[in-house]
mmCIF file of C-alpha atoms in Angstrom:
data_model
loop_
_atom_site.group_PDB
_atom_site.id
_atom_site.type_symbol
_atom_site.label_atom_id
_atom_site.label_comp_id
_atom_site.label_asym_id
_atom_site.label_seq_id
_atom_site.Cartn_x
_atom_site.Cartn_y
_atom_site.Cartn_z
ATOM 1 C CA MET J 1 -6.028 4.516 -14.663
ATOM 2 C CA MET J 2 -5.715 4.275 -10.830
ATOM 3 C CA LYS J 3 -2.275 5.389 -9.521
ATOM 4 C CA LEU J 4 -0.695 2.800 -7.438
ATOM 5 C CA PRO J 5 1.893 3.239 -4.785
ATOM 6 C CA GLU J 6 5.438 2.643 -5.593
ATOM 7 C CA ILE J 7 5.494 -0.659 -3.478
ATOM 8 C CA LEU J 8 2.932 -2.064 -5.854
ATOM 9 C CA ASN J 9 5.056 -1.460 -8.939
ATOM 10 C CA ILE J 10 4.709 -5.110 -10.112
ATOM 11 C CA PRO J 11 4.129 -6.771 -13.416
ATOM 12 C CA PRO J 12 0.583 -5.816 -14.801
ATOM 13 C CA LYS J 13 -0.377 -9.521 -15.045
ATOM 14 C CA LEU J 14 0.233 -9.989 -11.428
ATOM 15 C CA LEU J 15 -1.778 -7.005 -10.502
ATOM 16 C CA LYS J 16 -4.734 -9.216 -11.129
ATOM 17 C CA ILE J 17 -4.107 -10.721 -7.714
ATOM 18 C CA VAL J 18 -4.508 -7.199 -6.114
ATOM 19 C CA GLU J 19 -7.543 -6.481 -8.052
ATOM 20 C CA ASN J 20 -9.223 -9.770 -7.178
ATOM 21 C CA PHE J 21 -7.965 -10.108 -3.649
ATOM 22 C CA ASN J 22 -11.482 -9.568 -2.009
ATOM 23 C CA ASN J 23 -13.223 -11.969 -4.289
ATOM 24 C CA PHE J 24 -11.394 -15.279 -3.449
ATOM 25 C CA ARG J 25 -10.059 -17.180 -0.561
ATOM 26 C CA TYR J 26 -7.202 -19.082 -2.359
ATOM 27 C CA PHE J 27 -4.692 -17.831 -4.617
ATOM 28 C CA CYS J 28 -2.314 -20.064 -6.786
ATOM 29 C CA ILE J 29 0.335 -18.314 -8.874
ATOM 30 C CA ASP J 30 2.520 -20.699 -10.896
ATOM 31 C CA GLY J 31 5.058 -20.170 -13.523
ATOM 32 C CA GLY J 32 8.708 -20.159 -14.268
ATOM 33 C CA ARG J 33 11.891 -18.483 -12.918
ATOM 34 C CA ALA J 34 12.116 -14.533 -13.055
ATOM 35 C CA SER J 35 8.322 -14.140 -13.439
ATOM 36 C CA GLY J 36 8.183 -11.833 -10.462
ATOM 37 C CA LYS J 37 5.834 -14.168 -8.305
ATOM 38 C CA THR J 38 7.732 -13.897 -5.032
ATOM 39 C CA GLN J 39 8.626 -10.214 -5.348
ATOM 40 C CA SER J 40 5.078 -9.285 -6.159
ATOM 41 C CA ILE J 41 3.457 -11.145 -3.381
ATOM 42 C CA ALA J 42 6.077 -9.868 -0.853
ATOM 43 C CA ARG J 43 5.255 -6.235 -2.046
ATOM 44 C CA PHE J 44 1.569 -6.823 -1.666
ATOM 45 C CA ILE J 45 1.884 -8.180 1.768
ATOM 46 C CA LEU J 46 3.896 -5.250 2.982
ATOM 47 C CA TYR J 47 1.264 -2.861 1.384
ATOM 48 C CA LEU J 48 -1.554 -4.716 3.264
ATOM 49 C CA CYS J 49 0.413 -4.612 6.576
ATOM 50 C CA GLU J 50 0.525 -0.819 6.290
ATOM 51 C CA LYS J 51 -3.292 -0.510 5.880
ATOM 52 C CA ARG J 52 -4.574 -2.534 8.798
ATOM 53 C CA GLN J 53 -3.638 -4.950 11.495
ATOM 54 C CA LEU J 54 -2.946 -8.340 10.138
ATOM 55 C CA ARG J 55 -1.247 -11.575 11.263
ATOM 56 C CA ILE J 56 0.633 -13.147 8.444
ATOM 57 C CA VAL J 57 2.522 -16.452 8.259
ATOM 58 C CA CYS J 58 5.040 -17.219 5.471
ATOM 59 C CA GLY J 59 5.437 -20.866 5.448
ATOM 60 C CA ARG J 60 7.268 -23.534 3.595
ATOM 61 C CA GLU J 61 7.369 -27.404 3.806
ATOM 62 C CA THR J 62 10.858 -27.293 5.163
ATOM 63 C CA GLN J 63 12.782 -24.273 6.717
ATOM 64 C CA ASN J 64 15.889 -25.131 8.769
ATOM 65 C CA THR J 65 16.700 -21.312 9.015
ATOM 66 C CA ILE J 66 14.894 -18.100 8.444
ATOM 67 C CA GLU J 67 17.329 -17.458 5.572
ATOM 68 C CA GLU J 68 15.586 -20.219 3.724
ATOM 69 C CA SER J 69 12.253 -18.300 3.840
ATOM 70 C CA VAL J 70 11.022 -15.085 2.052
ATOM 71 C CA TYR J 71 12.457 -13.070 4.938
ATOM 72 C CA SER J 72 15.315 -11.577 3.091
ATOM 73 C CA VAL J 73 12.968 -10.528 0.291
ATOM 74 C CA LEU J 74 10.677 -8.648 2.739
ATOM 75 C CA VAL J 75 13.514 -7.167 4.685
ATOM 76 C CA ASP J 76 15.223 -5.881 1.504
ATOM 77 C CA LEU J 77 11.865 -4.168 0.348
ATOM 78 C CA ILE J 78 11.351 -2.659 3.754
ATOM 79 C CA ARG J 79 14.834 -1.084 3.641
ATOM 80 C CA LYS J 80 14.529 -0.034 0.056
ATOM 81 C CA TYR J 81 11.303 1.840 0.637
ATOM 82 C CA ASN J 82 12.065 2.914 4.223
ATOM 83 C CA LEU J 83 9.009 1.291 5.428
ATOM 84 C CA ASP J 84 7.839 1.649 9.125
ATOM 85 C CA PHE J 85 8.617 -1.891 10.353
ATOM 86 C CA ASP J 86 10.446 -3.299 13.220
ATOM 87 C CA ILE J 87 12.750 -6.219 12.133
ATOM 88 C CA THR J 88 14.114 -9.008 14.345
ATOM 89 C CA LYS J 89 15.467 -12.374 13.479
ATOM 90 C CA ILE J 90 12.209 -14.135 13.915
ATOM 91 C CA CYS J 91 9.530 -11.538 13.187
ATOM 92 C CA ILE J 92 8.628 -8.430 11.185
ATOM 93 C CA THR J 93 6.217 -5.916 12.889
ATOM 94 C CA HIS J 94 4.504 -2.762 11.555
ATOM 95 C CA ARG J 95 5.138 -0.053 14.100
ATOM 96 C CA ARG J 96 1.759 1.800 13.374
ATOM 97 C CA THR J 97 -0.774 -0.923 12.436
ATOM 98 C CA GLY J 98 0.694 -3.703 14.676
ATOM 99 C CA SER J 99 0.748 -6.158 11.815
ATOM 100 C CA THR J 100 3.058 -9.206 12.216
ATOM 101 C CA ILE J 101 4.824 -11.438 9.784
ATOM 102 C CA ILE J 102 6.190 -14.711 11.066
ATOM 103 C CA PHE J 103 7.972 -17.557 9.250
ATOM 104 C CA LYS J 104 7.292 -21.372 9.680
ATOM 105 C CA GLY J 105 8.687 -24.579 8.320
ATOM 106 C CA PHE J 106 5.803 -26.871 8.463
ATOM 107 C CA ARG J 107 7.616 -30.173 8.703
ATOM 108 C CA GLU J 108 9.993 -28.934 11.502
ATOM 109 C CA GLN J 109 7.063 -27.339 13.446
ATOM 110 C CA GLY J 110 5.038 -30.565 13.474
ATOM 111 C CA ALA J 111 1.280 -30.959 13.318
ATOM 112 C CA SER J 112 0.527 -29.590 16.734
ATOM 113 C CA ASN J 113 2.206 -26.215 16.057
ATOM 114 C CA ILE J 114 0.624 -26.000 12.644
ATOM 115 C CA LYS J 115 -2.803 -26.581 14.239
ATOM 116 C CA GLY J 116 -1.986 -23.345 16.297
ATOM 117 C CA LEU J 117 -2.520 -20.955 13.338
ATOM 118 C CA GLU J 118 -6.142 -20.342 13.815
ATOM 119 C CA GLY J 119 -5.801 -16.662 14.202
ATOM 120 C CA VAL J 120 -3.858 -15.989 10.933
ATOM 121 C CA ASP J 121 -5.251 -13.527 8.336
ATOM 122 C CA LEU J 122 -3.086 -14.689 5.495
ATOM 123 C CA LEU J 123 -0.858 -17.731 4.805
ATOM 124 C CA TRP J 124 1.826 -17.313 2.117
ATOM 125 C CA CYS J 125 3.339 -20.590 0.998
ATOM 126 C CA ASP J 126 6.267 -19.856 -1.263
ATOM 127 C CA GLU J 127 7.817 -22.788 -3.368
ATOM 128 C CA ALA J 128 4.478 -24.484 -2.675
ATOM 129 C CA GLU J 129 5.455 -27.247 -5.083
ATOM 130 C CA ALA J 130 7.216 -28.791 -2.116
ATOM 131 C CA LEU J 131 4.109 -29.003 0.028
ATOM 132 C CA THR J 132 2.841 -32.439 0.677
ATOM 133 C CA LYS J 133 -0.847 -33.493 0.705
ATOM 134 C CA MET J 134 -0.432 -34.287 4.405
ATOM 135 C CA THR J 135 0.697 -30.804 5.160
ATOM 136 C CA LEU J 136 -2.126 -29.258 3.210
ATOM 137 C CA ASP J 137 -4.682 -31.490 4.970
ATOM 138 C CA ILE J 138 -3.530 -29.808 8.130
ATOM 139 C CA ILE J 139 -2.917 -26.218 7.207
ATOM 140 C CA VAL J 140 -5.907 -25.491 5.074
ATOM 141 C CA PRO J 141 -8.664 -26.268 7.739
ATOM 142 C CA THR J 142 -6.482 -24.339 10.309
ATOM 143 C CA ILE J 143 -6.592 -21.203 8.470
ATOM 144 C CA ARG J 144 -10.217 -20.443 9.256
ATOM 145 C CA LYS J 145 -10.494 -16.884 10.436
ATOM 146 C CA PRO J 146 -13.240 -14.954 8.736
ATOM 147 C CA ASN J 147 -11.952 -13.539 5.361
ATOM 148 C CA SER J 148 -8.588 -15.223 5.744
ATOM 149 C CA LYS J 149 -6.560 -16.024 2.621
ATOM 150 C CA ILE J 150 -3.977 -18.602 1.487
ATOM 151 C CA ILE J 151 -1.556 -17.721 -1.187
ATOM 152 C CA PHE J 152 0.510 -20.371 -3.022
ATOM 153 C CA THR J 153 3.473 -19.488 -5.274
ATOM 154 C CA MET J 154 5.188 -22.196 -7.168
ATOM 155 C CA ASN J 155 6.991 -23.657 -10.227
ATOM 156 C CA ARG J 156 5.345 -27.158 -10.449
ATOM 157 C CA PHE J 157 7.433 -30.231 -10.478
ATOM 158 C CA ILE J 158 4.596 -32.462 -11.564
ATOM 159 C CA ARG J 159 1.158 -31.769 -13.310
ATOM 160 C CA GLU J 160 -0.815 -33.216 -10.305
ATOM 161 C CA ASP J 161 1.073 -31.172 -7.727
ATOM 162 C CA PRO J 162 -0.953 -31.372 -4.453
ATOM 163 C CA ALA J 163 -1.179 -27.518 -3.834
ATOM 164 C CA TYR J 164 -2.142 -26.733 -7.430
ATOM 165 C CA MET J 165 -4.758 -29.538 -7.624
ATOM 166 C CA PHE J 166 -6.150 -28.390 -4.359
ATOM 167 C CA ALA J 167 -6.531 -24.856 -5.664
ATOM 168 C CA LEU J 168 -7.976 -26.081 -8.983
ATOM 169 C CA SER J 169 -10.546 -28.140 -7.121
ATOM 170 C CA ARG J 170 -11.971 -25.158 -5.233
ATOM 171 C CA SER J 171 -14.409 -22.721 -6.826
ATOM 172 C CA GLU J 172 -13.078 -19.904 -4.446
ATOM 173 C CA SER J 173 -9.659 -20.091 -5.978
ATOM 174 C CA PHE J 174 -7.948 -17.563 -8.270
ATOM 175 C CA LEU J 175 -5.235 -19.223 -10.444
ATOM 176 C CA LEU J 176 -2.742 -17.360 -12.569
ATOM 177 C CA HIS J 177 0.161 -18.492 -14.669
ATOM 178 C CA CYS J 178 3.146 -15.998 -15.408
ATOM 179 C CA ASP J 179 6.544 -16.299 -16.879
ATOM 180 C CA TYR J 180 9.618 -14.164 -17.324
ATOM 181 C CA PHE J 181 8.306 -12.634 -20.519
ATOM 182 C CA ASP J 182 5.137 -11.441 -18.538
ATOM 183 C CA ASN J 183 7.695 -9.426 -16.194
ATOM 184 C CA PRO J 184 8.565 -6.041 -17.656
ATOM 185 C CA PHE J 185 11.253 -5.570 -14.988
ATOM 186 C CA VAL J 186 13.342 -8.691 -15.931
ATOM 187 C CA SER J 187 16.889 -7.838 -16.758
ATOM 188 C CA GLU J 188 18.558 -8.496 -20.195
ATOM 189 C CA GLU J 189 20.962 -10.794 -18.474
ATOM 190 C CA ILE J 190 18.129 -12.982 -17.257
ATOM 191 C CA LYS J 191 16.638 -13.039 -20.795
ATOM 192 C CA ARG J 192 19.878 -14.132 -22.150
ATOM 193 C CA GLU J 193 20.253 -16.803 -19.500
ATOM 194 C CA ALA J 194 16.701 -18.181 -20.473
ATOM 195 C CA LEU J 195 17.688 -18.272 -24.099
ATOM 196 C CA ALA J 196 20.934 -20.051 -23.443
ATOM 197 C CA CYS J 197 19.040 -22.718 -21.307
ATOM 198 C CA LYS J 198 16.602 -23.114 -24.229
ATOM 199 C CA ALA J 199 19.477 -23.604 -26.764
ATOM 200 C CA ASN J 200 21.042 -26.172 -24.427
ATOM 201 C CA ASN J 201 18.042 -28.177 -23.322
ATOM 202 C CA GLU J 202 14.643 -27.274 -24.227
ATOM 203 C CA GLN J 203 12.889 -29.614 -21.778
ATOM 204 C CA GLU J 204 14.810 -27.864 -18.945
ATOM 205 C CA TYR J 205 13.836 -24.530 -20.458
ATOM 206 C CA ASN J 206 10.257 -25.460 -20.618
ATOM 207 C CA HIS J 207 10.274 -26.402 -16.892
ATOM 208 C CA ILE J 208 12.681 -23.790 -15.370
ATOM 209 C CA TRP J 209 11.649 -20.859 -17.439
ATOM 210 C CA LEU J 210 8.114 -21.562 -18.638
ATOM 211 C CA GLY J 211 6.934 -23.207 -15.539
ATOM 212 C CA GLN J 212 5.769 -26.356 -17.290
ATOM 213 C CA PRO J 213 5.500 -29.260 -14.988
ATOM 214 C CA LEU J 214 7.132 -32.547 -15.611
ATOM 215 C CA GLU J 215 5.150 -35.495 -16.248
ATOM 216 C CA ASN J 216 5.793 -37.264 -13.047
ATOM 217 C CA ALA J 217 8.204 -37.196 -9.923
ATOM 218 C CA SER J 218 10.723 -39.573 -11.446
ATOM 219 C CA ASP J 219 11.135 -37.298 -14.495
ATOM 220 C CA TYR J 220 12.270 -34.638 -11.841
ATOM 221 C CA LEU J 221 14.511 -36.805 -9.988
ATOM 222 C CA PHE J 222 16.138 -38.122 -13.173
ATOM 223 C CA ASN J 223 16.890 -34.646 -14.489
ATOM 224 C CA SER J 224 18.220 -33.536 -11.161
#
């Protein structure tokens, strides 16, 4: 078995993203809470940034402050592993390769700024269940650099989620579902919380912890 660097110490199921990264353009990882989706993609991105110069955007439908992004996840990993990055309040830059990671809220940036992402090598949309079709129609054609990639991580609200359905419709997409029991690093406290949720409300357990989408948007709003 190939020995992986410590930064890629992620759930085995999610290693399939690493193994297939050169074979697909779009990656869609959906599933429930505590499955390791966000943590794994953050680790993989930092690993890629250490290998060659990349321009990476971490985007969300709405982002009023950088704290609402995956910024803190990336910063915590950089500090944990003492990685060679400069960290500012708006950007993360690798000192040796020159890779940059920036953070954008699509709705706040507006269509004109979204269209300015032509040079991006990798776009990561976390909480992609919030992306609208209008946003997808703008960002997907914009990420057009040769060999560029788009990654969606999500817990779908509805079955016909725009980002999920987009990925499903493309032959160059890699789709993967994972849940907390696929994550060997999940704590016993999290497992107990999941089982308590199941005992209290199985529908909520199925959505929150198993990543099963609700039938339609009104179901989500009603439950909220």
